[in-house]
């Protein structure tokens, strides 16, 4: 366990070690949310109406989709919806494609993109947390791969939690 006291920062999200809950701007936050596909269209508006306050978007991270990612993040911030920001397309093989081989050069490229994406959105007011991976065991993603991605994310943004969904 490593403990490092960070200086205060706007839009930081903390895990309250006493209760296990989340603190957003030092206030308790109880997430009620959903997953959706990309592009999101007007889904944030519809779900804000349904009292949702958290959204996770399965998305492709590349230059072609950057403007759309920025737009939905801005829309979510305006609506008071937080985002569990999906980075899983940069960690390991594509979803349900365990036969794909990732070369060392490709891994380095993905790690550079991961750093860039975290830097790009780490101060965004809609960001609640980073969604690093989806069912890694079922996707053939090793603990070492997840640890490396986690370290990169935390190096670039120590102010937001990192999440993983595990299949049991």
PDB file of C-alpha atoms in Angstrom:
ATOM      1  CA  UNK A   1       0.000   0.000   0.000  1.00  0.00           C
ATOM      2  CA  UNK A   2       1.306   3.392  -0.996  1.00  0.00           C
ATOM      3  CA  UNK A   3      -0.130   6.506   0.620  1.00  0.00           C
ATOM      4  CA  UNK A   4       0.650   9.881  -0.848  1.00  0.00           C
ATOM      5  CA  UNK A   5      -1.020  13.093   0.288  1.00  0.00           C
ATOM      6  CA  UNK A   6      -1.973  15.151  -2.753  1.00  0.00           C
ATOM      7  CA  UNK A   7      -2.557  18.892  -2.724  1.00  0.00           C
ATOM      8  CA  UNK A   8      -6.206  19.902  -3.286  1.00  0.00           C
ATOM      9  CA  UNK A   9      -7.424  20.037  -6.873  1.00  0.00           C
ATOM     10  CA  UNK A  10     -10.762  21.035  -8.424  1.00  0.00           C
ATOM     11  CA  UNK A  11     -12.996  18.135  -9.505  1.00  0.00           C
ATOM     12  CA  UNK A  12     -11.050  15.581  -7.459  1.00  0.00           C
ATOM     13  CA  UNK A  13     -12.919  12.417  -6.501  1.00  0.00           C
ATOM     14  CA  UNK A  14     -11.959  10.611  -3.323  1.00  0.00           C
ATOM     15  CA  UNK A  15     -12.816   7.263  -1.832  1.00  0.00           C
ATOM     16  CA  UNK A  16     -13.901   7.807   1.768  1.00  0.00           C
ATOM     17  CA  UNK A  17     -11.903   5.151   3.624  1.00  0.00           C
ATOM     18  CA  UNK A  18     -14.257   5.348   6.599  1.00  0.00           C
ATOM     19  CA  UNK A  19     -17.486   4.601   4.705  1.00  0.00           C
ATOM     20  CA  UNK A  20     -16.210   3.209   1.393  1.00  0.00           C
ATOM     21  CA  UNK A  21     -18.277   5.839  -0.407  1.00  0.00           C
ATOM     22  CA  UNK A  22     -17.237   8.417  -2.958  1.00  0.00           C
ATOM     23  CA  UNK A  23     -16.657  12.098  -2.265  1.00  0.00           C
ATOM     24  CA  UNK A  24     -17.086  14.545  -5.145  1.00  0.00           C
ATOM     25  CA  UNK A  25     -15.956  18.061  -4.250  1.00  0.00           C
ATOM     26  CA  UNK A  26     -15.883  16.742  -0.648  1.00  0.00           C
ATOM     27  CA  UNK A  27     -19.595  15.837  -0.740  1.00  0.00           C
ATOM     28  CA  UNK A  28     -20.926  12.253  -0.641  1.00  0.00           C
ATOM     29  CA  UNK A  29     -21.843  10.969  -4.082  1.00  0.00           C
ATOM     30  CA  UNK A  30     -24.112   7.977  -4.627  1.00  0.00           C
ATOM     31  CA  UNK A  31     -23.821   6.867  -8.259  1.00  0.00           C
ATOM     32  CA  UNK A  32     -26.965   5.774 -10.077  1.00  0.00           C
ATOM     33  CA  UNK A  33     -26.057   5.077 -13.633  1.00  0.00           C
ATOM     34  CA  UNK A  34     -25.870   3.029 -16.772  1.00  0.00           C
ATOM     35  CA  UNK A  35     -23.629   1.894 -19.630  1.00  0.00           C
ATOM     36  CA  UNK A  36     -24.262   2.951 -23.195  1.00  0.00           C
ATOM     37  CA  UNK A  37     -22.652   2.701 -26.611  1.00  0.00           C
ATOM     38  CA  UNK A  38     -20.889   5.338 -28.626  1.00  0.00           C
ATOM     39  CA  UNK A  39     -21.818   7.802 -30.030  1.00  0.00           C
ATOM     40  CA  UNK A  40     -24.159   8.787 -27.202  1.00  0.00           C
ATOM     41  CA  UNK A  41     -26.419  11.224 -29.053  1.00  0.00           C
ATOM     42  CA  UNK A  42     -29.020  12.678 -26.689  1.00  0.00           C
ATOM     43  CA  UNK A  43     -28.825   9.817 -24.160  1.00  0.00           C
ATOM     44  CA  UNK A  44     -27.379  12.085 -21.413  1.00  0.00           C
ATOM     45  CA  UNK A  45     -30.408  14.395 -21.670  1.00  0.00           C
ATOM     46  CA  UNK A  46     -32.851  11.480 -21.551  1.00  0.00           C
ATOM     47  CA  UNK A  47     -31.120   9.871 -18.600  1.00  0.00           C
ATOM     48  CA  UNK A  48     -30.740  13.119 -16.643  1.00  0.00           C
ATOM     49  CA  UNK A  49     -34.530  13.315 -16.910  1.00  0.00           C
ATOM     50  CA  UNK A  50     -34.628   9.786 -15.408  1.00  0.00           C
ATOM     51  CA  UNK A  51     -32.503  10.988 -12.437  1.00  0.00           C
ATOM     52  CA  UNK A  52     -29.347   9.186 -13.524  1.00  0.00           C
ATOM     53  CA  UNK A  53     -26.128  10.809 -12.339  1.00  0.00           C
ATOM     54  CA  UNK A  54     -23.496   8.460 -13.786  1.00  0.00           C
ATOM     55  CA  UNK A  55     -22.770   7.229 -17.284  1.00  0.00           C
ATOM     56  CA  UNK A  56     -20.245   4.795 -18.752  1.00  0.00           C
ATOM     57  CA  UNK A  57     -19.676   4.814 -22.495  1.00  0.00           C
ATOM     58  CA  UNK A  58     -18.150   1.915 -24.411  1.00  0.00           C
ATOM     59  CA  UNK A  59     -16.072   3.937 -26.830  1.00  0.00           C
ATOM     60  CA  UNK A  60     -13.234   3.763 -29.292  1.00  0.00           C
ATOM     61  CA  UNK A  61     -10.421   6.137 -28.396  1.00  0.00           C
ATOM     62  CA  UNK A  62      -8.778   7.681 -31.438  1.00  0.00           C
ATOM     63  CA  UNK A  63      -8.468  11.067 -33.124  1.00  0.00           C
ATOM     64  CA  UNK A  64     -11.579  10.436 -35.256  1.00  0.00           C
ATOM     65  CA  UNK A  65     -13.830  10.269 -32.177  1.00  0.00           C
ATOM     66  CA  UNK A  66     -12.145  12.951 -30.045  1.00  0.00           C
ATOM     67  CA  UNK A  67     -14.630  15.712 -30.835  1.00  0.00           C
ATOM     68  CA  UNK A  68     -17.586  13.452 -30.015  1.00  0.00           C
ATOM     69  CA  UNK A  69     -15.951  12.377 -26.732  1.00  0.00           C
ATOM     70  CA  UNK A  70     -15.340  15.999 -25.769  1.00  0.00           C
ATOM     71  CA  UNK A  71     -18.924  16.916 -26.676  1.00  0.00           C
ATOM     72  CA  UNK A  72     -20.552  14.226 -24.545  1.00  0.00           C
ATOM     73  CA  UNK A  73     -18.245  15.001 -21.602  1.00  0.00           C
ATOM     74  CA  UNK A  74     -19.193  18.689 -21.821  1.00  0.00           C
ATOM     75  CA  UNK A  75     -22.885  17.793 -22.121  1.00  0.00           C
ATOM     76  CA  UNK A  76     -22.654  15.517 -19.076  1.00  0.00           C
ATOM     77  CA  UNK A  77     -20.964  18.248 -17.022  1.00  0.00           C
ATOM     78  CA  UNK A  78     -23.728  20.692 -17.962  1.00  0.00           C
ATOM     79  CA  UNK A  79     -26.398  18.155 -16.925  1.00  0.00           C
ATOM     80  CA  UNK A  80     -24.729  17.159 -13.649  1.00  0.00           C
ATOM     81  CA  UNK A  81     -23.921  13.651 -14.865  1.00  0.00           C
ATOM     82  CA  UNK A  82     -20.580  12.129 -13.901  1.00  0.00           C
ATOM     83  CA  UNK A  83     -18.726   9.767 -16.229  1.00  0.00           C
ATOM     84  CA  UNK A  84     -16.956   6.498 -15.512  1.00  0.00           C
ATOM     85  CA  UNK A  85     -14.634   7.133 -18.479  1.00  0.00           C
ATOM     86  CA  UNK A  86     -13.885   3.982 -20.467  1.00  0.00           C
ATOM     87  CA  UNK A  87     -10.231   3.427 -21.322  1.00  0.00           C
ATOM     88  CA  UNK A  88     -10.577  -0.304 -21.908  1.00  0.00           C
ATOM     89  CA  UNK A  89     -10.043  -0.034 -25.674  1.00  0.00           C
ATOM     90  CA  UNK A  90      -6.428   0.904 -24.860  1.00  0.00           C
ATOM     91  CA  UNK A  91      -5.771  -1.909 -22.363  1.00  0.00           C
ATOM     92  CA  UNK A  92      -5.181  -5.314 -23.905  1.00  0.00           C
ATOM     93  CA  UNK A  93      -6.815  -6.931 -26.902  1.00  0.00           C
ATOM     94  CA  UNK A  94     -10.073  -5.649 -28.370  1.00  0.00           C
ATOM     95  CA  UNK A  95     -13.212  -6.853 -26.536  1.00  0.00           C
ATOM     96  CA  UNK A  96     -13.965 -10.524 -27.239  1.00  0.00           C
ATOM     97  CA  UNK A  97     -10.939 -10.843 -29.538  1.00  0.00           C
ATOM     98  CA  UNK A  98      -8.487 -12.788 -27.389  1.00  0.00           C
ATOM     99  CA  UNK A  99      -6.797 -14.270 -30.478  1.00  0.00           C
ATOM    100  CA  UNK A 100      -5.405 -10.849 -31.456  1.00  0.00           C
ATOM    101  CA  UNK A 101      -1.676 -10.512 -30.754  1.00  0.00           C
ATOM    102  CA  UNK A 102      -0.467  -7.183 -29.356  1.00  0.00           C
ATOM    103  CA  UNK A 103       3.154  -6.549 -30.346  1.00  0.00           C
ATOM    104  CA  UNK A 104       5.560  -4.664 -28.090  1.00  0.00           C
ATOM    105  CA  UNK A 105       5.434  -1.696 -30.479  1.00  0.00           C
ATOM    106  CA  UNK A 106       1.621  -1.717 -30.405  1.00  0.00           C
ATOM    107  CA  UNK A 107       1.656  -1.957 -26.608  1.00  0.00           C
ATOM    108  CA  UNK A 108       3.922   1.092 -26.405  1.00  0.00           C
ATOM    109  CA  UNK A 109       1.640   2.985 -28.803  1.00  0.00           C
ATOM    110  CA  UNK A 110      -1.405   2.116 -26.685  1.00  0.00           C
ATOM    111  CA  UNK A 111       0.363   3.189 -23.492  1.00  0.00           C
ATOM    112  CA  UNK A 112       1.211   6.543 -25.084  1.00  0.00           C
ATOM    113  CA  UNK A 113      -2.440   6.970 -26.143  1.00  0.00           C
ATOM    114  CA  UNK A 114      -3.551   5.996 -22.639  1.00  0.00           C
ATOM    115  CA  UNK A 115      -1.344   8.695 -21.103  1.00  0.00           C
ATOM    116  CA  UNK A 116      -2.596  11.246 -23.619  1.00  0.00           C
ATOM    117  CA  UNK A 117      -6.265  10.422 -23.009  1.00  0.00           C
ATOM    118  CA  UNK A 118      -5.917  10.620 -19.235  1.00  0.00           C
ATOM    119  CA  UNK A 119      -4.124  13.969 -19.509  1.00  0.00           C
ATOM    120  CA  UNK A 120      -6.824  15.248 -21.864  1.00  0.00           C
ATOM    121  CA  UNK A 121      -9.770  14.527 -19.533  1.00  0.00           C
ATOM    122  CA  UNK A 122      -8.299  14.362 -16.002  1.00  0.00           C
ATOM    123  CA  UNK A 123      -9.481  17.875 -15.104  1.00  0.00           C
ATOM    124  CA  UNK A 124     -12.863  17.633 -16.790  1.00  0.00           C
ATOM    125  CA  UNK A 125     -15.734  18.418 -14.396  1.00  0.00           C
ATOM    126  CA  UNK A 126     -17.766  15.413 -15.629  1.00  0.00           C
ATOM    127  CA  UNK A 127     -15.057  12.863 -14.789  1.00  0.00           C
ATOM    128  CA  UNK A 128     -15.879  10.607 -11.841  1.00  0.00           C
ATOM    129  CA  UNK A 129     -13.489   7.734 -12.473  1.00  0.00           C
ATOM    130  CA  UNK A 130     -11.493   5.813 -15.041  1.00  0.00           C
ATOM    131  CA  UNK A 131     -12.915   2.512 -16.276  1.00  0.00           C
ATOM    132  CA  UNK A 132      -9.810   0.523 -17.032  1.00  0.00           C
ATOM    133  CA  UNK A 133     -11.058  -2.878 -18.069  1.00  0.00           C
ATOM    134  CA  UNK A 134     -14.050  -5.112 -18.628  1.00  0.00           C
ATOM    135  CA  UNK A 135     -13.899  -8.711 -17.402  1.00  0.00           C
ATOM    136  CA  UNK A 136     -10.122  -9.115 -17.804  1.00  0.00           C
ATOM    137  CA  UNK A 137     -10.017 -12.855 -17.083  1.00  0.00           C
ATOM    138  CA  UNK A 138     -12.594 -13.584 -19.790  1.00  0.00           C
ATOM    139  CA  UNK A 139     -10.695 -11.291 -22.158  1.00  0.00           C
ATOM    140  CA  UNK A 140      -7.288 -12.893 -21.554  1.00  0.00           C
ATOM    141  CA  UNK A 141      -5.833  -9.776 -19.929  1.00  0.00           C
ATOM    142  CA  UNK A 142      -3.120 -10.544 -17.417  1.00  0.00           C
ATOM    143  CA  UNK A 143      -2.788  -8.994 -13.953  1.00  0.00           C
ATOM    144  CA  UNK A 144       0.554  -7.540 -15.114  1.00  0.00           C
ATOM    145  CA  UNK A 145      -1.154  -5.761 -18.014  1.00  0.00           C
ATOM    146  CA  UNK A 146      -3.777  -4.319 -15.670  1.00  0.00           C
ATOM    147  CA  UNK A 147      -1.140  -3.276 -13.138  1.00  0.00           C
ATOM    148  CA  UNK A 148       0.842  -1.465 -15.834  1.00  0.00           C
ATOM    149  CA  UNK A 149      -2.270   0.360 -17.099  1.00  0.00           C
ATOM    150  CA  UNK A 150      -3.255   1.261 -13.526  1.00  0.00           C
ATOM    151  CA  UNK A 151       0.202   2.710 -12.839  1.00  0.00           C
ATOM    152  CA  UNK A 152       0.060   4.812 -16.013  1.00  0.00           C
ATOM    153  CA  UNK A 153      -3.386   6.147 -15.124  1.00  0.00           C
ATOM    154  CA  UNK A 154      -2.381   6.972 -11.546  1.00  0.00           C
ATOM    155  CA  UNK A 155       0.869   8.635 -12.673  1.00  0.00           C
ATOM    156  CA  UNK A 156      -1.132  10.938 -14.916  1.00  0.00           C
ATOM    157  CA  UNK A 157      -4.112  11.415 -12.588  1.00  0.00           C
ATOM    158  CA  UNK A 158      -3.889  10.578  -8.889  1.00  0.00           C
ATOM    159  CA  UNK A 159      -7.158  12.469  -8.260  1.00  0.00           C
ATOM    160  CA  UNK A 160      -9.709   9.987  -9.613  1.00  0.00           C
ATOM    161  CA  UNK A 161     -10.446   6.330  -8.805  1.00  0.00           C
ATOM    162  CA  UNK A 162      -9.822   3.546 -11.317  1.00  0.00           C
ATOM    163  CA  UNK A 163     -12.405   0.796 -11.791  1.00  0.00           C
ATOM    164  CA  UNK A 164     -12.513  -2.688 -13.307  1.00  0.00           C
ATOM    165  CA  UNK A 165     -15.451  -5.075 -13.792  1.00  0.00           C
ATOM    166  CA  UNK A 166     -14.516  -8.634 -12.886  1.00  0.00           C
ATOM    167  CA  UNK A 167     -16.282 -11.719 -14.223  1.00  0.00           C
ATOM    168  CA  UNK A 168     -16.604 -14.491 -11.661  1.00  0.00           C
TER     169      UNK A 168
END
